[in-house]
GROMACS .gro file of C-alpha atoms in nm:
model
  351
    1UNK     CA    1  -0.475   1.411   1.674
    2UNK     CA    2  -0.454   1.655   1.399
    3UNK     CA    3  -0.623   1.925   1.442
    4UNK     CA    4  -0.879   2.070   1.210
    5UNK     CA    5  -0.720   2.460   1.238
    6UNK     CA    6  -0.356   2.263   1.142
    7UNK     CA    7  -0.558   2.063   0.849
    8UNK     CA    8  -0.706   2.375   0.740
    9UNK     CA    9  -0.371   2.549   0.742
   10UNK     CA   10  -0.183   2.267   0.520
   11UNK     CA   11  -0.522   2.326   0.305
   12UNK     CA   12  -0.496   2.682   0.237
   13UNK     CA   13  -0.126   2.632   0.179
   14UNK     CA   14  -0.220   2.451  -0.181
   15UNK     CA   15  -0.282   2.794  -0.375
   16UNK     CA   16   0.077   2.860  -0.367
   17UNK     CA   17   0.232   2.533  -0.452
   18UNK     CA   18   0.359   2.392  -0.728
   19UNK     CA   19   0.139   2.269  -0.989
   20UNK     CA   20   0.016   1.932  -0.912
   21UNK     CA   21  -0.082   2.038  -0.612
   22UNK     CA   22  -0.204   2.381  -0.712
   23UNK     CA   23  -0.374   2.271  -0.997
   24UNK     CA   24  -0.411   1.894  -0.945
   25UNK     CA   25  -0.579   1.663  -1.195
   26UNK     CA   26  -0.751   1.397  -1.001
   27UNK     CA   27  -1.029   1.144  -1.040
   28UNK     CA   28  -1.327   1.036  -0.798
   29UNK     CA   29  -1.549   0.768  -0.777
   30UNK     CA   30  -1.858   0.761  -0.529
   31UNK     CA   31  -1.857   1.169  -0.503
   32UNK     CA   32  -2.217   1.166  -0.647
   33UNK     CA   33  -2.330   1.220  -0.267
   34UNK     CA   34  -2.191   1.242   0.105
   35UNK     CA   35  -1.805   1.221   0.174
   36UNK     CA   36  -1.685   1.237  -0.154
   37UNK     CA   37  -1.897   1.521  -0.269
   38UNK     CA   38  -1.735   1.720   0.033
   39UNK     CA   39  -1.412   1.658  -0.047
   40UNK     CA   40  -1.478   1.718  -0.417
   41UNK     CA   41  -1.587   2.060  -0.328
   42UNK     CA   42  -1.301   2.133  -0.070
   43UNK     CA   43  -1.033   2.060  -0.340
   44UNK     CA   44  -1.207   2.293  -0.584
   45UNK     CA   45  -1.217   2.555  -0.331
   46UNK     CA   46  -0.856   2.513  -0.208
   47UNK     CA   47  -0.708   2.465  -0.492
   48UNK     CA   48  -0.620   2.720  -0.828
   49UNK     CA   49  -0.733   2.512  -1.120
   50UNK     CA   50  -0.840   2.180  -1.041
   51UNK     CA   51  -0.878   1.926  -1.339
   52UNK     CA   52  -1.151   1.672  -1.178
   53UNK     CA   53  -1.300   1.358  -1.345
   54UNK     CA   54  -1.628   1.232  -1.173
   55UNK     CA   55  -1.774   0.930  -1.230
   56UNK     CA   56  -2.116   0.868  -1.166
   57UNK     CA   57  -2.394   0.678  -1.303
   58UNK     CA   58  -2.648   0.964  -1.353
   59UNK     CA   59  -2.504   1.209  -1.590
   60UNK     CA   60  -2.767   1.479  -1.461
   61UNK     CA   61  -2.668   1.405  -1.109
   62UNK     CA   62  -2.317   1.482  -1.217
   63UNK     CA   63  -2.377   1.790  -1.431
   64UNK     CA   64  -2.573   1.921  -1.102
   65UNK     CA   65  -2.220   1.871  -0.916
   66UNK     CA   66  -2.062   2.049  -1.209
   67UNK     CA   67  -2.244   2.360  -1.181
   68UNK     CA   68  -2.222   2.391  -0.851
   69UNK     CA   69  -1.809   2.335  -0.870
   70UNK     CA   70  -1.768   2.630  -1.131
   71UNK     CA   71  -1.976   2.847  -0.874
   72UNK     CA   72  -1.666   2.730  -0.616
   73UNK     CA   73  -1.396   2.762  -0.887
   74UNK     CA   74  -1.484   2.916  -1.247
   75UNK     CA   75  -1.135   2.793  -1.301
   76UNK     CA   76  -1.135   2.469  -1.254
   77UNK     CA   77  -1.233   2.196  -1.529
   78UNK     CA   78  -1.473   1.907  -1.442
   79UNK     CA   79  -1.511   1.625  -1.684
   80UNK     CA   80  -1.824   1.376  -1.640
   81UNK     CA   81  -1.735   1.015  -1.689
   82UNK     CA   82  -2.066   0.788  -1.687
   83UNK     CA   83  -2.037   0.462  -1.564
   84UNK     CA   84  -2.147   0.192  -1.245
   85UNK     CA   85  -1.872   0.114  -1.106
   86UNK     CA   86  -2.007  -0.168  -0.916
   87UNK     CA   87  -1.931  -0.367  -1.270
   88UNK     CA   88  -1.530  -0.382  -1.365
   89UNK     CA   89  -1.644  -0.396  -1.745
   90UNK     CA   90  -1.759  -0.032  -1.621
   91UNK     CA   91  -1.467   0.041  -1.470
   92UNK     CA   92  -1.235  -0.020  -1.720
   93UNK     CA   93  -1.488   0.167  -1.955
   94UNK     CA   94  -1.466   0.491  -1.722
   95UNK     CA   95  -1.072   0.427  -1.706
   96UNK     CA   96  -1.044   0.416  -2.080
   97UNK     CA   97  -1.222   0.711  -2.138
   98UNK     CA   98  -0.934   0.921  -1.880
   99UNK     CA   99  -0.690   0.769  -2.011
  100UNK     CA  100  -0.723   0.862  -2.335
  101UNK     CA  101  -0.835   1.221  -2.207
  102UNK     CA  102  -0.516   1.242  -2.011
  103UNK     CA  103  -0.301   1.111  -2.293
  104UNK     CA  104   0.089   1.135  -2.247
  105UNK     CA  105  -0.027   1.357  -1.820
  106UNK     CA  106   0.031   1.211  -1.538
  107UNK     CA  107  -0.281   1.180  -1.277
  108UNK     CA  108  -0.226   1.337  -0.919
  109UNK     CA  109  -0.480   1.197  -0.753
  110UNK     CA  110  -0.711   0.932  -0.714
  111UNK     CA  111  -1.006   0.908  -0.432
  112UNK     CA  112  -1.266   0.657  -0.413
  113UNK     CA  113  -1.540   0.622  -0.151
  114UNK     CA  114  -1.849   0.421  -0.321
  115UNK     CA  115  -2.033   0.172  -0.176
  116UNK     CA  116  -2.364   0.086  -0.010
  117UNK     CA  117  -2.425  -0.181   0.267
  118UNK     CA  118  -2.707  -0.469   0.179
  119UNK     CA  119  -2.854  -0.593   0.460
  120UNK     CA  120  -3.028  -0.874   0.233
  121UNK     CA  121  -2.824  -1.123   0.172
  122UNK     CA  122  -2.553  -1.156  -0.099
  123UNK     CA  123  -2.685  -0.971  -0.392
  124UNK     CA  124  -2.406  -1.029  -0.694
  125UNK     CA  125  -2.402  -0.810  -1.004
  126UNK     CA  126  -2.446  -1.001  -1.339
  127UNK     CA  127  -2.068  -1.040  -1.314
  128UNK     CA  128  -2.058  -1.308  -1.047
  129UNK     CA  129  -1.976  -1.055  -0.743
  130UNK     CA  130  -2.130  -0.939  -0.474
  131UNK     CA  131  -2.227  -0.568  -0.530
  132UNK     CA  132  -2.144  -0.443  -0.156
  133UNK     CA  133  -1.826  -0.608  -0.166
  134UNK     CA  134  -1.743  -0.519  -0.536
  135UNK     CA  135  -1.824  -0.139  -0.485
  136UNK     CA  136  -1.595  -0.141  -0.204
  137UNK     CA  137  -1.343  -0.361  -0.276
  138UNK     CA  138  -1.261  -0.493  -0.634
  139UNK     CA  139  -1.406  -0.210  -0.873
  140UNK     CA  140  -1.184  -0.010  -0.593
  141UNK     CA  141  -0.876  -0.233  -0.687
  142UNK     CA  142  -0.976  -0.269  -1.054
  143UNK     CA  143  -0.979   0.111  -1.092
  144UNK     CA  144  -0.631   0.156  -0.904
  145UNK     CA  145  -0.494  -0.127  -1.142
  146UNK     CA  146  -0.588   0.027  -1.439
  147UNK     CA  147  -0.479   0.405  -1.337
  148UNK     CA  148  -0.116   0.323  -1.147
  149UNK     CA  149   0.063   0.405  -1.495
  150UNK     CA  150  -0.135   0.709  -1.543
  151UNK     CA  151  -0.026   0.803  -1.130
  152UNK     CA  152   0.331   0.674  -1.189
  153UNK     CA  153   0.340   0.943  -1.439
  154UNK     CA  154   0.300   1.217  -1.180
  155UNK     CA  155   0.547   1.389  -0.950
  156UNK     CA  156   0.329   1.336  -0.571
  157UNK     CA  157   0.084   1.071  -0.725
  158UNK     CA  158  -0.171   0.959  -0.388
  159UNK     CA  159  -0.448   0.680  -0.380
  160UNK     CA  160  -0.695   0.742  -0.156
  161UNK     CA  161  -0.964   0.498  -0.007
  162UNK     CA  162  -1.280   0.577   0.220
  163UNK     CA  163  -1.302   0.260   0.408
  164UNK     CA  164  -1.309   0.215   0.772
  165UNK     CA  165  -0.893   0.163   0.822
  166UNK     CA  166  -0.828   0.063   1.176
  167UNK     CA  167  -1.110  -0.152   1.210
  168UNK     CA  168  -0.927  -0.484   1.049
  169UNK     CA  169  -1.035  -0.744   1.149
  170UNK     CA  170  -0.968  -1.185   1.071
  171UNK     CA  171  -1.106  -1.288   0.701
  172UNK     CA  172  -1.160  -1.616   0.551
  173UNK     CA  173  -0.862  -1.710   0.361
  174UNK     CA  174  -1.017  -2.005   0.215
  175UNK     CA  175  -1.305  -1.756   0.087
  176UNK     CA  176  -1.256  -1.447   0.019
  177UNK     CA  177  -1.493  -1.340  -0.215
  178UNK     CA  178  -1.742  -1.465   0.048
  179UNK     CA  179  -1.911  -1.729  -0.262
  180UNK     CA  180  -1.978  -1.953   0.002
  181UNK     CA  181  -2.011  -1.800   0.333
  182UNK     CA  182  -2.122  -1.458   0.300
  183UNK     CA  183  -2.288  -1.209   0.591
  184UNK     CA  184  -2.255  -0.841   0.606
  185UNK     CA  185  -1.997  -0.821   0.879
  186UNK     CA  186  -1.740  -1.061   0.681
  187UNK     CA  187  -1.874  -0.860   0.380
  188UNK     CA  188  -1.735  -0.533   0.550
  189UNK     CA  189  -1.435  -0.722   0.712
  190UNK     CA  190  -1.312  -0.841   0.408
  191UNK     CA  191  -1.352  -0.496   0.200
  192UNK     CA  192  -1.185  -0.317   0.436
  193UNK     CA  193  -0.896  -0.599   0.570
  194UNK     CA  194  -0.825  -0.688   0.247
  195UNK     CA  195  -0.774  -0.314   0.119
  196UNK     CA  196  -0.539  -0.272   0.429
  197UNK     CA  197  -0.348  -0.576   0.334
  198UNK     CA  198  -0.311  -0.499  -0.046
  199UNK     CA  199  -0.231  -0.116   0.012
  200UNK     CA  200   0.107  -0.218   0.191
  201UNK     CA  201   0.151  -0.486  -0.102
  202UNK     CA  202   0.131  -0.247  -0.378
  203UNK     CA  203   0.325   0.076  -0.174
  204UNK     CA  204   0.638  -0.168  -0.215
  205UNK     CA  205   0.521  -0.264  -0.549
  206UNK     CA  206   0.489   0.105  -0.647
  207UNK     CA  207   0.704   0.298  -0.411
  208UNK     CA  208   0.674   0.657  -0.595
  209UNK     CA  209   0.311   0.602  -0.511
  210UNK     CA  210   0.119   0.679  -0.207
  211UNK     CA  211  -0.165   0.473  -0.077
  212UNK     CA  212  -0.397   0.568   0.176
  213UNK     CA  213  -0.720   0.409   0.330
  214UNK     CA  214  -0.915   0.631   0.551
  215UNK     CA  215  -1.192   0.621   0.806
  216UNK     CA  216  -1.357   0.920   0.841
  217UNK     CA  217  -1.560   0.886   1.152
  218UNK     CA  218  -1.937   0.920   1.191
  219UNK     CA  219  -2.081   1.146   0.902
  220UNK     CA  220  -2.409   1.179   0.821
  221UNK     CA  221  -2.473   0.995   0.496
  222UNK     CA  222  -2.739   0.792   0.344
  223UNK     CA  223  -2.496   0.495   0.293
  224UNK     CA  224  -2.678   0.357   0.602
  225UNK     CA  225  -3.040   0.380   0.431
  226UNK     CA  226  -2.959   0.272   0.109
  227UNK     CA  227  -2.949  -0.106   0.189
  228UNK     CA  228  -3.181  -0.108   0.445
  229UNK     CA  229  -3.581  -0.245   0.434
  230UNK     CA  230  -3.801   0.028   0.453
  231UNK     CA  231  -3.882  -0.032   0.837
  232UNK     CA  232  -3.467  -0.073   0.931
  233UNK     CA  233  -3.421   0.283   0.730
  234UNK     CA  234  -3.756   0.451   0.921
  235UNK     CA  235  -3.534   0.330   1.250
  236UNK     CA  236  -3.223   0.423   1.163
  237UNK     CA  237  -3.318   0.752   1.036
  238UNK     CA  238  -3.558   0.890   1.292
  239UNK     CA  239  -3.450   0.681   1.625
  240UNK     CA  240  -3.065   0.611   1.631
  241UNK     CA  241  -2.954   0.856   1.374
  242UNK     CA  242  -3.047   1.167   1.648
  243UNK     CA  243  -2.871   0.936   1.959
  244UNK     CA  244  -2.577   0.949   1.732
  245UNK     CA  245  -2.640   1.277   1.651
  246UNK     CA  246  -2.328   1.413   1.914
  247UNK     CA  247  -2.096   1.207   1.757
  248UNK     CA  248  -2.128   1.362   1.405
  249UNK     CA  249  -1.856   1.448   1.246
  250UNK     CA  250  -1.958   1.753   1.029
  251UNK     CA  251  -1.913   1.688   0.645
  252UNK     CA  252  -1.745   2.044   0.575
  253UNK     CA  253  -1.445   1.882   0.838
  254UNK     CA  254  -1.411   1.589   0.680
  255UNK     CA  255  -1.408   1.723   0.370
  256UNK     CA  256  -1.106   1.911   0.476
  257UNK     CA  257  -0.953   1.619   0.602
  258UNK     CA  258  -1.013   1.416   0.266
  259UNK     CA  259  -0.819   1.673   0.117
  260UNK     CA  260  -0.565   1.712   0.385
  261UNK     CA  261  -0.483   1.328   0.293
  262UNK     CA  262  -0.481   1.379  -0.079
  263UNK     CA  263  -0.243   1.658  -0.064
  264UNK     CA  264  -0.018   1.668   0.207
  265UNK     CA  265   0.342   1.563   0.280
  266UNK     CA  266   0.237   1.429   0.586
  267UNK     CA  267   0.177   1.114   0.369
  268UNK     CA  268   0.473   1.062   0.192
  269UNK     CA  269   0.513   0.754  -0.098
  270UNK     CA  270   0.785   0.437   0.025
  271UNK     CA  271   1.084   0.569  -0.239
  272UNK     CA  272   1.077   0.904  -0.037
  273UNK     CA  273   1.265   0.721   0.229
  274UNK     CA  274   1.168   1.024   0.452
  275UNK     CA  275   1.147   0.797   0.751
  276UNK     CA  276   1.192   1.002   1.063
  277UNK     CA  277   0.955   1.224   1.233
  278UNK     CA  278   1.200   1.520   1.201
  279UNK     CA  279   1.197   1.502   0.816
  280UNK     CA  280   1.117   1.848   0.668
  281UNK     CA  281   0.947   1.681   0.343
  282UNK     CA  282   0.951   1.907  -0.001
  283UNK     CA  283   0.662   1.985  -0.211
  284UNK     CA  284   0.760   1.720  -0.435
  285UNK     CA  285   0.570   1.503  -0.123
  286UNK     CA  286   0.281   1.735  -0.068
  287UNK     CA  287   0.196   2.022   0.110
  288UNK     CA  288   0.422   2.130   0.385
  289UNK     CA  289   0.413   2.019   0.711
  290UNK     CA  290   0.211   2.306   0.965
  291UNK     CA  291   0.376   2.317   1.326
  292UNK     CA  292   0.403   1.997   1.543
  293UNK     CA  293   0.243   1.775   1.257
  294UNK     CA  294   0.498   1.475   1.144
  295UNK     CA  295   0.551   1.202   0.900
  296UNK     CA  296   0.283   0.991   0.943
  297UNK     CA  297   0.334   0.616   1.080
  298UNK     CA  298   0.290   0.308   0.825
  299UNK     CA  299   0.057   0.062   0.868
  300UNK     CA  300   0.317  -0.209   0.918
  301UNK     CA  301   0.483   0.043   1.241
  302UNK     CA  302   0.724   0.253   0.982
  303UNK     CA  303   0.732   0.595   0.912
  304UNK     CA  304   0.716   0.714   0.617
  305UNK     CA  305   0.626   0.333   0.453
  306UNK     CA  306   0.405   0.444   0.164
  307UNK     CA  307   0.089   0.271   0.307
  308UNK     CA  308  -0.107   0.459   0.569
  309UNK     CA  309  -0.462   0.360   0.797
  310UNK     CA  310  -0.559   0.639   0.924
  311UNK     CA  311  -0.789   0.737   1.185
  312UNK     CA  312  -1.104   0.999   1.147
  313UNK     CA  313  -0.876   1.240   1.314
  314UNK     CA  314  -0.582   1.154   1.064
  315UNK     CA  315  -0.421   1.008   1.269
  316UNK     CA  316  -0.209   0.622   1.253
  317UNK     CA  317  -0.505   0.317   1.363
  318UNK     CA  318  -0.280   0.103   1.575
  319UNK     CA  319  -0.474  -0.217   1.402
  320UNK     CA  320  -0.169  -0.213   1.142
  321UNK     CA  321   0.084  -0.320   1.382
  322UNK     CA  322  -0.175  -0.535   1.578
  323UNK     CA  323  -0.124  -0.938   1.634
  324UNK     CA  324  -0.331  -0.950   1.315
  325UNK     CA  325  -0.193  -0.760   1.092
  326UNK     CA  326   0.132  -0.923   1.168
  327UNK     CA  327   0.077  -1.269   1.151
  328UNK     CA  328  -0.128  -1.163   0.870
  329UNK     CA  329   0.250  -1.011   0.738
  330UNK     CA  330   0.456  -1.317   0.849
  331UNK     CA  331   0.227  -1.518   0.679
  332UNK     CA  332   0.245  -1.373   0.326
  333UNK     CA  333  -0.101  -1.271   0.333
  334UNK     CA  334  -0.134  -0.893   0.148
  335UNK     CA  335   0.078  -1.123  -0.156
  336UNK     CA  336  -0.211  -1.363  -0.163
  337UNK     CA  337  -0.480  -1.107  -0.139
  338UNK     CA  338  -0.308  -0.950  -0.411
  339UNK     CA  339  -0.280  -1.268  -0.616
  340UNK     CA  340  -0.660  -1.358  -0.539
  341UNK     CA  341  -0.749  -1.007  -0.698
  342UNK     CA  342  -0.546  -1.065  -0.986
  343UNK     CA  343  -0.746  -1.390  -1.034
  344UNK     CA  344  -1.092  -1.216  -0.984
  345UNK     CA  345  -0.986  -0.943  -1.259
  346UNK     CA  346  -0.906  -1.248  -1.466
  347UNK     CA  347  -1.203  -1.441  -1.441
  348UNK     CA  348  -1.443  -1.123  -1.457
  349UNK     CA  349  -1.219  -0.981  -1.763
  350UNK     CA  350  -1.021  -1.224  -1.907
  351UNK     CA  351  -0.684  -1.075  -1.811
   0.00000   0.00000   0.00000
């Protein structure tokens, strides 16, 4: 485990770093609310002069988050971008609008962590797909597509995805966008497999880039009420929500972890080739090392390999070198995922 004093550490490290880590320009979806409002705050405080783009569907909601940011860090510069990103016509709206903000600048970072769970059934947006598994799965993929030349651009570029990596577990091949068989624990199985699976796929596609897909552990959210019947959401919040109540994680530590993954060396991209434990990474990979911490473990069992699960305690889930996850390897399986999003993007957007 990594410990929250070493996380903290790498953290406070940022302020005298060079630029893109310093002064990072990164964009997050789903930081409206819970996780990735923590870690939106976090980097502002850690950080000298953050450039953030947030993208929300309520520009009031996201004005609210603005003020509050320049109270953290009068320096930094927040940029609303308005858009549901459950729709990829959205998306590629909202990347648009960076893009041409950005211009010729590369992008540092990119953190996503939307998504709601439906207990009701399949519930597809007027685009054909199911909202739970669009939020966190294709607009996901869809917004990575569209910003990879924008993060190519940049020196330490990192993707980061709030998922629930280490918890893979066997999809239908034959349906993956769940048209015909859908339930919401293949819903959640195939959002988060299929992210796994297409994260190691594009780290070799994109080896300056880093790709990361995190579980953060028990946090108290309201990701678990927003789906729910009125009567499941009563339950959940007044009966198991205090039994789980010990195994909280607090949101101001996972916050720091969220930015611990965004920004630290620890994580380094595939054409790094920093593959043993006993690498001393440079900035150029992120924020130095603290004491004892190493290169992290890939999620196909190499160090260093540019595609990471990791754990709510940051460190390697052992599901990526699982029976699994390697026949899902032998079998070609993150290239068809890959190929099946392509297809998806196609249909949905013509391209």
């Amino acid at each position: 485990m990594v410990a929250i004093s070493a996380v903290r550490s790498s953290n406070e490290s940022l302020l005298n770093l060079p630029p893109h880590l310093s002064s990072p320009t990164a964009v997050f979806t789903g930081a409206t609310q819970g996780i990735g409002l923590a870690t939106l705050r976090q980097l502002a405080t850690y950080t000298v002069a953050p450039t953030c783009y947030i993208v929300g569907r309520s520009e009031a909601r996201v004005q609210e988050i603005i003020d509050e940011l320049k109270q953290l860090n009068v320096k930094g510069t927040y940029i609303s971008v308005k858009g549901e990103v459950a729709l990829l016509e959205s998306v590629d709206e909202c990347c648009k609008k960076i893009k041409e903000s950005l211009g010729e600048k590369g992008l540092d970072m990119l953190y996503m962590s939307q998504g709601y769970i439906d207990f009701g059934g399949r519930n597809e947006t007027k685009e054909g797909l199911d909202t739970s598994l669009s939020l966190r799965y294709y607009s996901r993929l869809r917004t990575v597509h569209n910003l990879l030349p924008l993060l190519s651009r940049a020196p330490n570029p990192r993707i980061v995805s709030v998922l629930a990596a280490g918890r893979e577990a066997k999809i239908n091949l034959s349906d993956l966008e769940l048209k015909h068989k859908f339930g919401v624990l293949a819903c959640a199985n195939h959002a988060n497999t299929m992210t796994s699976l297409v994260f190691e796929h594009l780290a070799h596609q994109h080896p300056t880039v880093s790709f990361v897909h995190v579980y953060p552990g028990y946090v108290k959210t309201k990701i678990f009420q927003s789906g729910f019947s009125w009567p499941v959401a009563y339950l959940f919040k007044y009966i198991l929500q205090p039994l789980i109540f010990f195994f909280e994680i607090p949101v101001l530590d996972v916050g720091d972890r969220q930015v611990f993954h965004i920004t630290s060396a620890r994580y380094p991209p595939l054409s790094s080739s920093q593959t043993t434990s006993t690498a001393k990474p440079s900035t150029d990979t992120g924020a130095p090392l603290p004491a004892g911490i190493e290169i992290a473990m890939g999620s196909d069992g190499n160090r260093g390999s540019g595609a990471y699960l990791m754990t709510a305690d940051s460190e390697a889930a052992p599901t990526g070198t699982g029976k699994l996850m390697r026949g899902y390897r032998e079998e070609g399986v993150p290239e068809k995922v890959w190929r099946h999003t392509e297809e998806i993007f196609a249909s949905v957007r013509g391209d």
